[in-house]
PDB file of C-alpha atoms and ligand atoms in Angstrom:
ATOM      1  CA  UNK B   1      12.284   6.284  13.301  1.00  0.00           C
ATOM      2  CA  UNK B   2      10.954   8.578  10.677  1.00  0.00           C
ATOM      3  CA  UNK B   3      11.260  12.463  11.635  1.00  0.00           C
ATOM      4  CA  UNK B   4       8.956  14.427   9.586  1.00  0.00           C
ATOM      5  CA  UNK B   5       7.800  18.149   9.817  1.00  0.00           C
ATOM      6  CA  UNK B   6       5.686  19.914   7.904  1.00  0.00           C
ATOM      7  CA  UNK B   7       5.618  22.856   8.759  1.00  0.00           C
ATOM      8  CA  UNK B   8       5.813  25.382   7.296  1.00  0.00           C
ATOM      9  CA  UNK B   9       3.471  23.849   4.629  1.00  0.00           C
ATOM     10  CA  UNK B  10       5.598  22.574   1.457  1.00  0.00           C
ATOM     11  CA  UNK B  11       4.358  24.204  -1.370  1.00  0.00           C
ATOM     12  CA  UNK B  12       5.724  22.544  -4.541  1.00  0.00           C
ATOM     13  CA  UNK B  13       5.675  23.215  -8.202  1.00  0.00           C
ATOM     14  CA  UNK B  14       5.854  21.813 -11.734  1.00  0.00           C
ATOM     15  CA  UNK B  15       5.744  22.777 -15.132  1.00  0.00           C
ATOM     16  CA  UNK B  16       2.399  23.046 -14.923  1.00  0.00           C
ATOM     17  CA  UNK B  17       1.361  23.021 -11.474  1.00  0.00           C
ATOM     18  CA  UNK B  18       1.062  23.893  -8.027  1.00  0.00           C
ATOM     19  CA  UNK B  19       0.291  22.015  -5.109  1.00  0.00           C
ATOM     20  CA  UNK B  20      -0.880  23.819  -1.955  1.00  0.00           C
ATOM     21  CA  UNK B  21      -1.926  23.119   1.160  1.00  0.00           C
ATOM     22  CA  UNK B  22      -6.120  22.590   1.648  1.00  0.00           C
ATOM     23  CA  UNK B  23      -8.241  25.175   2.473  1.00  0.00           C
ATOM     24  CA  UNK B  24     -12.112  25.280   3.467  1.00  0.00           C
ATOM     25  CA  UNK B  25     -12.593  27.084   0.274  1.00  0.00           C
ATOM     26  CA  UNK B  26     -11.944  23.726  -1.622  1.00  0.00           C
ATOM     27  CA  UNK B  27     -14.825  22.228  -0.153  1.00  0.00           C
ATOM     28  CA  UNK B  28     -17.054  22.644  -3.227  1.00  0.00           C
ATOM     29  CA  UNK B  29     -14.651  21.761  -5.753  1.00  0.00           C
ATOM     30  CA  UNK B  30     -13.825  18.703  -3.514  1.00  0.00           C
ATOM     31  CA  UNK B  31     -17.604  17.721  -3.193  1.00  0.00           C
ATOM     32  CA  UNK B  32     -17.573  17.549  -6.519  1.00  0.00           C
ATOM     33  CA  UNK B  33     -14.880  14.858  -7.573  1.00  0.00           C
ATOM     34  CA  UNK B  34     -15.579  13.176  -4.302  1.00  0.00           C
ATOM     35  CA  UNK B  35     -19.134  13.035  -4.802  1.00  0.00           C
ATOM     36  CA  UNK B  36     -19.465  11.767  -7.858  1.00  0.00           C
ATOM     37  CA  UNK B  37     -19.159   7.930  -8.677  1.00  0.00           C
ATOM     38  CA  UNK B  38     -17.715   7.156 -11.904  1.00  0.00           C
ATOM     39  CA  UNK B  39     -14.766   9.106 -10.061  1.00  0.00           C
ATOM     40  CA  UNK B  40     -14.716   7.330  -7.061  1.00  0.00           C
ATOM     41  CA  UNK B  41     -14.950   3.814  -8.823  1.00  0.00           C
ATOM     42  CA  UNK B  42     -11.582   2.534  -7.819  1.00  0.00           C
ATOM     43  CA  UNK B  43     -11.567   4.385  -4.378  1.00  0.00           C
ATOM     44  CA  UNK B  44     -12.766   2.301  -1.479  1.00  0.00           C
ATOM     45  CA  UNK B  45     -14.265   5.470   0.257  1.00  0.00           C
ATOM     46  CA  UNK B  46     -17.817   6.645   0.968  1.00  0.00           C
ATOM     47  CA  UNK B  47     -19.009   9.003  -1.562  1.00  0.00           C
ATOM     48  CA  UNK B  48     -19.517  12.818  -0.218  1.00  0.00           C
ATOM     49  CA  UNK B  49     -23.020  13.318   0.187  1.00  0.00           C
ATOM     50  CA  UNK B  50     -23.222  17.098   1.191  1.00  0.00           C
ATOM     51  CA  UNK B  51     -20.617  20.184   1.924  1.00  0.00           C
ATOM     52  CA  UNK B  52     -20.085  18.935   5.533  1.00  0.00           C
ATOM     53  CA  UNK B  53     -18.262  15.665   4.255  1.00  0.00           C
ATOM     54  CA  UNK B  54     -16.114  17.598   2.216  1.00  0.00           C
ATOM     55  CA  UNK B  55     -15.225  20.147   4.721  1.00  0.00           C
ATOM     56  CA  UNK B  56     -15.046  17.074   7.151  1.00  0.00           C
ATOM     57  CA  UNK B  57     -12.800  15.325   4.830  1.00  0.00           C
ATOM     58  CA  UNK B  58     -10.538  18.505   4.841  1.00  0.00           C
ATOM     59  CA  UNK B  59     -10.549  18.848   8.575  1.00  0.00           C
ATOM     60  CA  UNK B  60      -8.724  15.123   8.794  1.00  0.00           C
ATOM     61  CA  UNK B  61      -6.607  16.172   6.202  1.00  0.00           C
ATOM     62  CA  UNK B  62      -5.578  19.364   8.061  1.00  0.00           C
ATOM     63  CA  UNK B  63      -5.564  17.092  11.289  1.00  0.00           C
ATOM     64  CA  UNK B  64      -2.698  14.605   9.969  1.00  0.00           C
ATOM     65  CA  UNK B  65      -0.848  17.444   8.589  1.00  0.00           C
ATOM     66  CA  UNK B  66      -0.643  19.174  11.770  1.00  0.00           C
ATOM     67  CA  UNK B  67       0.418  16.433  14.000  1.00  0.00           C
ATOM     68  CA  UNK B  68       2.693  15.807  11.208  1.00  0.00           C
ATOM     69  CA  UNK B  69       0.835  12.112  10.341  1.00  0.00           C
ATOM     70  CA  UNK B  70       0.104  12.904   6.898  1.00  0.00           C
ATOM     71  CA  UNK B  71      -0.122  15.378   3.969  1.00  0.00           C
ATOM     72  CA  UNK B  72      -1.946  15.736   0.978  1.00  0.00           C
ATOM     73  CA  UNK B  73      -1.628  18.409  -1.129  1.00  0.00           C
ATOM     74  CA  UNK B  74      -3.791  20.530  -3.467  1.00  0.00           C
ATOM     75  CA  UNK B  75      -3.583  20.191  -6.852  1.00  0.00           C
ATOM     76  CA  UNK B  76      -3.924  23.729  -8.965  1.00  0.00           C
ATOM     77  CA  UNK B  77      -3.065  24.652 -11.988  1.00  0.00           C
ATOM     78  CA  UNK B  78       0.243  27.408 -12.240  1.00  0.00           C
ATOM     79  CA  UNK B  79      -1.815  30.798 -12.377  1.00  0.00           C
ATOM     80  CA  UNK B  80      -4.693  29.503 -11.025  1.00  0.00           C
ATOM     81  CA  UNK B  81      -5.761  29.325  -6.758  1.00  0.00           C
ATOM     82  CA  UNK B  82      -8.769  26.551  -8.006  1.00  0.00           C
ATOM     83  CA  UNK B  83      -8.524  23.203  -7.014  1.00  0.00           C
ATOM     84  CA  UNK B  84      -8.334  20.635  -9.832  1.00  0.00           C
ATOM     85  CA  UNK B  85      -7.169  17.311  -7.666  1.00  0.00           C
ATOM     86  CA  UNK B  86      -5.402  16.317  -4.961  1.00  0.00           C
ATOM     87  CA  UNK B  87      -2.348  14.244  -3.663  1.00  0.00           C
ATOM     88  CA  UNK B  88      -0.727  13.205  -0.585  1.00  0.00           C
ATOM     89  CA  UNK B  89       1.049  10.656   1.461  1.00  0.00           C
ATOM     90  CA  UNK B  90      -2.178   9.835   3.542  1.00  0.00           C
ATOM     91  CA  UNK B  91      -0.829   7.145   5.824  1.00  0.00           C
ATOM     92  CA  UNK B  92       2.734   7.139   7.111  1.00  0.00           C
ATOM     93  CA  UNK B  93       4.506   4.245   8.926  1.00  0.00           C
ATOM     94  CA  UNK B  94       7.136   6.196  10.703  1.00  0.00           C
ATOM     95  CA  UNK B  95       9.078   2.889  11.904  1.00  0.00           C
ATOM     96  CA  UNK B  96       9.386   1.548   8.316  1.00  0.00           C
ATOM     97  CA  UNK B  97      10.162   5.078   6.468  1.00  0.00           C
ATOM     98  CA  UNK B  98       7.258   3.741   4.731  1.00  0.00           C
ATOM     99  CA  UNK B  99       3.873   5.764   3.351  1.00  0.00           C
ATOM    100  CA  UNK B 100       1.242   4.897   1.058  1.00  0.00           C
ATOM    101  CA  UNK B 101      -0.038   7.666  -1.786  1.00  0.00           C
ATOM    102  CA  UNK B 102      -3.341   8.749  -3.160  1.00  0.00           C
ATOM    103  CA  UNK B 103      -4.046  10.857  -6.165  1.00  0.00           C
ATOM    104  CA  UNK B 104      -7.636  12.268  -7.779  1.00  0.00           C
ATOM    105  CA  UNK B 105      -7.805  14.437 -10.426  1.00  0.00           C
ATOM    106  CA  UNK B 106     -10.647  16.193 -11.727  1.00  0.00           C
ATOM    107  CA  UNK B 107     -11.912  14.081 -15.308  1.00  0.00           C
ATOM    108  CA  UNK B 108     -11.694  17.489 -17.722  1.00  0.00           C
ATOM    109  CA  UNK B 109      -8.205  17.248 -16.668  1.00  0.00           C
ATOM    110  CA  UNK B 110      -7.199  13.767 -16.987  1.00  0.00           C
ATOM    111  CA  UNK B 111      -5.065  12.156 -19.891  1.00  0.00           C
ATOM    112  CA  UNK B 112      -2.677  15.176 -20.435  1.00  0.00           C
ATOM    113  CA  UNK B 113       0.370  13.894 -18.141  1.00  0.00           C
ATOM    114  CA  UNK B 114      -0.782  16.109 -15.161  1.00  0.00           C
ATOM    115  CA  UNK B 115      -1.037  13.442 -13.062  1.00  0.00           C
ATOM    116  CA  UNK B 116       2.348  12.207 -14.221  1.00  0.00           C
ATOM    117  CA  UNK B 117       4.253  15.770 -13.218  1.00  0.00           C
ATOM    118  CA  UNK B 118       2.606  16.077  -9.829  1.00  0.00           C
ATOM    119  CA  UNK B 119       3.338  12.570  -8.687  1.00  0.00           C
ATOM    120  CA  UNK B 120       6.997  12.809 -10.116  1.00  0.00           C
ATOM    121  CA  UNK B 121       7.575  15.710  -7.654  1.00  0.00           C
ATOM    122  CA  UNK B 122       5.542  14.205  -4.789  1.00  0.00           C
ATOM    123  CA  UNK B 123       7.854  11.367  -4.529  1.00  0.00           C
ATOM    124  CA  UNK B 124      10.224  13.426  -5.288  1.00  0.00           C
ATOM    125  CA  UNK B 125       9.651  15.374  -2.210  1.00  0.00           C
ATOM    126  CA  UNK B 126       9.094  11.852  -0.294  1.00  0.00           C
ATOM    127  CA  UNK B 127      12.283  10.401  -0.936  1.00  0.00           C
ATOM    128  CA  UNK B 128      14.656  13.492  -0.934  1.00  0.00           C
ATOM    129  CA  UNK B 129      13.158  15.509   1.560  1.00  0.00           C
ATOM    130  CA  UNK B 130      11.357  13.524   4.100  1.00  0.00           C
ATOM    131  CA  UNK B 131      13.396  10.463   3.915  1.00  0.00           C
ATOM    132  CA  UNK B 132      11.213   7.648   3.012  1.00  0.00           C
ATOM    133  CA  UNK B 133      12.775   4.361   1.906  1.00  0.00           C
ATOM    134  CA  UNK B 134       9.416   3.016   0.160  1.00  0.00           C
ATOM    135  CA  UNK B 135       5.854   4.105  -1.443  1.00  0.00           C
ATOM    136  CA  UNK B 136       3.414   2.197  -1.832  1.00  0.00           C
ATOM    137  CA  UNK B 137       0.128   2.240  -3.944  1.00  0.00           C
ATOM    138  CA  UNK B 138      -3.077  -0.052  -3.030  1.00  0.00           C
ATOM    139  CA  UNK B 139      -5.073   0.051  -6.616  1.00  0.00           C
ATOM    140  CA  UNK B 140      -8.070  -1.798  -7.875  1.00  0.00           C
ATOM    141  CA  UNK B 141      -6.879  -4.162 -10.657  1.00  0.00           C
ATOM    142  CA  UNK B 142      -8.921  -2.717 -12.980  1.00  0.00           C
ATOM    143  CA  UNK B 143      -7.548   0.738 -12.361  1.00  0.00           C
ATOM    144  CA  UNK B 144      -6.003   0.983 -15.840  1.00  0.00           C
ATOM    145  CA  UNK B 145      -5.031   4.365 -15.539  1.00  0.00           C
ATOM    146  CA  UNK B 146      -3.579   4.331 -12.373  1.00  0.00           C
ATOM    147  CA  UNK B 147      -1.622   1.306 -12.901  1.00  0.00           C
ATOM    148  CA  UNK B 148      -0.380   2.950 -16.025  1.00  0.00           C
ATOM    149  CA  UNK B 149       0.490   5.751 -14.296  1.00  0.00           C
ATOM    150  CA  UNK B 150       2.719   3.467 -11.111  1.00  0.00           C
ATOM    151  CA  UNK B 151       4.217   1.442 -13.878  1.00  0.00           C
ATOM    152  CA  UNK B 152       5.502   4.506 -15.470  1.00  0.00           C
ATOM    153  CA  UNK B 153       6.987   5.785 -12.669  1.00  0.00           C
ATOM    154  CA  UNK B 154       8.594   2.199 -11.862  1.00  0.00           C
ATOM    155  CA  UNK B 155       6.278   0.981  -9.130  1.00  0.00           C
ATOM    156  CA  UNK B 156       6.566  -2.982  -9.405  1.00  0.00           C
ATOM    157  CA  UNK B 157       3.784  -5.295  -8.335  1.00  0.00           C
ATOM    158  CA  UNK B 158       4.492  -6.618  -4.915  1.00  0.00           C
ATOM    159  CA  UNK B 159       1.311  -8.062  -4.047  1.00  0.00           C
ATOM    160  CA  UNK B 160      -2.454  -9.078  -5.026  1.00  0.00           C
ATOM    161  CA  UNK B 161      -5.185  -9.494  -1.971  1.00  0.00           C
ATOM    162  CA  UNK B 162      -7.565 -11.131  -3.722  1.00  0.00           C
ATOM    163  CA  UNK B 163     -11.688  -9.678  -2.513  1.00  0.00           C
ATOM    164  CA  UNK B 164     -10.012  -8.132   0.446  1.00  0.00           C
ATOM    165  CA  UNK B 165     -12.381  -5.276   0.965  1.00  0.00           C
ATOM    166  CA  UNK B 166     -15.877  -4.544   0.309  1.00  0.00           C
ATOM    167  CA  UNK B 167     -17.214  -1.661  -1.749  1.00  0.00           C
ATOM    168  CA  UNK B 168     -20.419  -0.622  -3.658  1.00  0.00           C
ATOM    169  CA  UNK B 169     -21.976  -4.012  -2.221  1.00  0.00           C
ATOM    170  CA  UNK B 170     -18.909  -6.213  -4.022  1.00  0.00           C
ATOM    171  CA  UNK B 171     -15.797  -7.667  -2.523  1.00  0.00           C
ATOM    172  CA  UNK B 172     -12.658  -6.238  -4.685  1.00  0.00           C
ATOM    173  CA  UNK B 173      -9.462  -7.113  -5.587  1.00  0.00           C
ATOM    174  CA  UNK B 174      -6.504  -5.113  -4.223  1.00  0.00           C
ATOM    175  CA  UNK B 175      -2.742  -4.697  -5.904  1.00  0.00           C
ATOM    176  CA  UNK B 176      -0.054  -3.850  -3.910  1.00  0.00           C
ATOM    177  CA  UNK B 177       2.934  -1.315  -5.757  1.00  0.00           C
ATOM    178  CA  UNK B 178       5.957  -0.462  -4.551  1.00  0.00           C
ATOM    179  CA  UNK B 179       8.586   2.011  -5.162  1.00  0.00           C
ATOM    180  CA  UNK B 180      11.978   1.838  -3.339  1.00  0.00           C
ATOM    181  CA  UNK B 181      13.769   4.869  -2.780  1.00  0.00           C
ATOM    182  CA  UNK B 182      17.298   5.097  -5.155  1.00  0.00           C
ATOM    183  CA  UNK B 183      19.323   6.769  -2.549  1.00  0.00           C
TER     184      UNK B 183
HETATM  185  C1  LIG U 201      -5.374   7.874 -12.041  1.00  0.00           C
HETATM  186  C2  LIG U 201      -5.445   9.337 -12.476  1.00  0.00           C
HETATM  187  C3  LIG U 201      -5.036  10.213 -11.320  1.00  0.00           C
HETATM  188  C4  LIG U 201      -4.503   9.559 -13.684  1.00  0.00           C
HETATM  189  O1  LIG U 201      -4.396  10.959 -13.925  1.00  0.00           O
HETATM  190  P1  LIG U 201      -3.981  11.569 -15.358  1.00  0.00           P
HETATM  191  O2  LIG U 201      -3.509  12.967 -15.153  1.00  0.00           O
HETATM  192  O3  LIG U 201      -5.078  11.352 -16.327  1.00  0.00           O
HETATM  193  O4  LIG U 201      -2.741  10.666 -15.724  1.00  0.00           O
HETATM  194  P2  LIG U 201      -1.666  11.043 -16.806  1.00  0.00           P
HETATM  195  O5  LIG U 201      -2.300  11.876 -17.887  1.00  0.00           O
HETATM  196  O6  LIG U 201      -0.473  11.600 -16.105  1.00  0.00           O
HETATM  197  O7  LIG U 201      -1.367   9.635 -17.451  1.00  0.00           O
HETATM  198  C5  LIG U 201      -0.416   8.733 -16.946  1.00  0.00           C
HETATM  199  C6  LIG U 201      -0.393   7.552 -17.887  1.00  0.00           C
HETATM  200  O8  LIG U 201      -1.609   6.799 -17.748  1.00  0.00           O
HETATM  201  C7  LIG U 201      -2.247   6.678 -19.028  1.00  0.00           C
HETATM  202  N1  LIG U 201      -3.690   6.730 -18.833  1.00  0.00           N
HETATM  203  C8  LIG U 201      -4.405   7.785 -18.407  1.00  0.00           C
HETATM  204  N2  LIG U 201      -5.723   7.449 -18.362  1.00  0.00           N
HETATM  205  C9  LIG U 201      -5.799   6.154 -18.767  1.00  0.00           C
HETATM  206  C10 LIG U 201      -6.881   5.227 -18.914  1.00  0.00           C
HETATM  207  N3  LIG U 201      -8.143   5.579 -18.614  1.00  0.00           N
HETATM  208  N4  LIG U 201      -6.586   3.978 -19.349  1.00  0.00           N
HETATM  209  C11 LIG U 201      -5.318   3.605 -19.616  1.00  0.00           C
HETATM  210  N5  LIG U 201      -4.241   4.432 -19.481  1.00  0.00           N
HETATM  211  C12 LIG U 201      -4.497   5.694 -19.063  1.00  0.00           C
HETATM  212  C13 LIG U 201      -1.742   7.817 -19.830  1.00  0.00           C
HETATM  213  O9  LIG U 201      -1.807   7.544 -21.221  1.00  0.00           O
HETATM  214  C14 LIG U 201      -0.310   7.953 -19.341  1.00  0.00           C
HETATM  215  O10 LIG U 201       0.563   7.033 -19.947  1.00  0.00           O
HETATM  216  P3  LIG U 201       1.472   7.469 -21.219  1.00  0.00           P
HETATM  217  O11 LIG U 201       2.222   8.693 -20.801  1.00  0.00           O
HETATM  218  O12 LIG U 201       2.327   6.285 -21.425  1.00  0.00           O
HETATM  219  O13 LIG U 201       0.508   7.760 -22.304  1.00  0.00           O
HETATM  220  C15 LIG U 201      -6.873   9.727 -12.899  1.00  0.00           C
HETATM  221  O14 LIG U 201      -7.314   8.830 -13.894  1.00  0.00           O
HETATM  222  C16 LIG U 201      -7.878   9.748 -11.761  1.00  0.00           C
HETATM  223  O15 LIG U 201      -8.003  10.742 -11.045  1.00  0.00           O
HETATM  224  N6  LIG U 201      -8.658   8.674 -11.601  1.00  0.00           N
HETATM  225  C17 LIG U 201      -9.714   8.626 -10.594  1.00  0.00           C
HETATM  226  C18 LIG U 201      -9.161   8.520  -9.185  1.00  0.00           C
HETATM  227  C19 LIG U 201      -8.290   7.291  -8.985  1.00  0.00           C
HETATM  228  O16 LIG U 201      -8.660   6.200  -9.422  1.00  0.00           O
HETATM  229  N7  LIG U 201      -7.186   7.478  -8.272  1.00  0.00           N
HETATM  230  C20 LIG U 201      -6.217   6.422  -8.029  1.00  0.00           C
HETATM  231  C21 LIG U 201      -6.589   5.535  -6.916  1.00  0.00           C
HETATM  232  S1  LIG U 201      -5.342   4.278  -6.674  1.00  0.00           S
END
């Protein structure tokens, strides 16, 4: 079985970035991007209405981080505390060495690779450091620039669930990817 702590809280970096642990201070940031709807197209969650969601939403982050379930991290820019995205292994399957990763970024900052370096590392830190044999993404087939994004960073296509959930009054499409660890 999968044996993962963390504690004390991972902070990791990139060329550009750093990604920190959640705070209550992100709650208005968070609001934001989770409030808003062209965002949250291709995310099978209920928009953020008000402040509470978002500081509820950070509470169950802070919850599966501290009974070491999950972790998502905060995405900031090097030099900067403010929170421009997030990303995290947000469901762990301890008997398969198995978890399944989520990423948001803020729109002014998409389409300059940022997404690219932070996910790089966070598998990075998946494989190496807590010992995970696979990741997998669930995307919305028409999720070009996620898909883009798993493909570049040699995800393959596993499966399709075809209307398997429904979301903004419409049954979707699901894609399974997969990454296998190298080691
Ligand atoms: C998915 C997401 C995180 C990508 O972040 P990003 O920082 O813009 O991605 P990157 O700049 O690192 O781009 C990665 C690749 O995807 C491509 N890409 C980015 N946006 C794209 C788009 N809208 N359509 C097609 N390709 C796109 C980039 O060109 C790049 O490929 P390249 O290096 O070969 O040019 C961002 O679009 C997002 O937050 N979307 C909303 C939330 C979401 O859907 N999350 C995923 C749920 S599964």
């Amino acid at each position: 079985m999968l044996d993962v702590n963390f504690s004390p809280f991972p902070v990791l970096s990139t060329p550009r970035l750093q990604l920190r642990q959640f705070t209550y201070d992100d709650a208005r940031d968070l609001l934001k991007l989770r409030s808003n709807a062209d965002i949250m197209q291709y995310i099978a969650r209920p928009l953020a209405k008000n402040i509470n969601d978002a500081i509820e939403l950070i509470t169950v982050i802070q919850d599966l981080l501290s009974s070491n379930n999950g972790i998502t991290w905060c995405i900031t820019l090097r030099g900067s505390n403010q929170f421009i995205g997030s990303i995290g292994f947000w469901r762990i399957e301890k008997e398969n060495y198995r978890a399944e990763i989520g990423y948001l970024l803020n729109p002014a900052r998409q389409g300059a690779g940022l997404m690219q370096e932070a996910l790089q590392t966070v598998i990075n830190y998946g494989f190496n450091v807590m010992k995970l044999h696979s990741i997998q993404a669930n995307v919305n087939p028409h999720n070009a620039a996620s898909i883009k994004l798993l493909k570049k960073n040699e995800f393959i296509q596993e499966g399709y669930f075809r209307e398997n959930h429904f979301y903004n009054e419409a049954f979707a499409d699901t894609v399974i990817y997969t990454l296998l660890t190298k080691n």
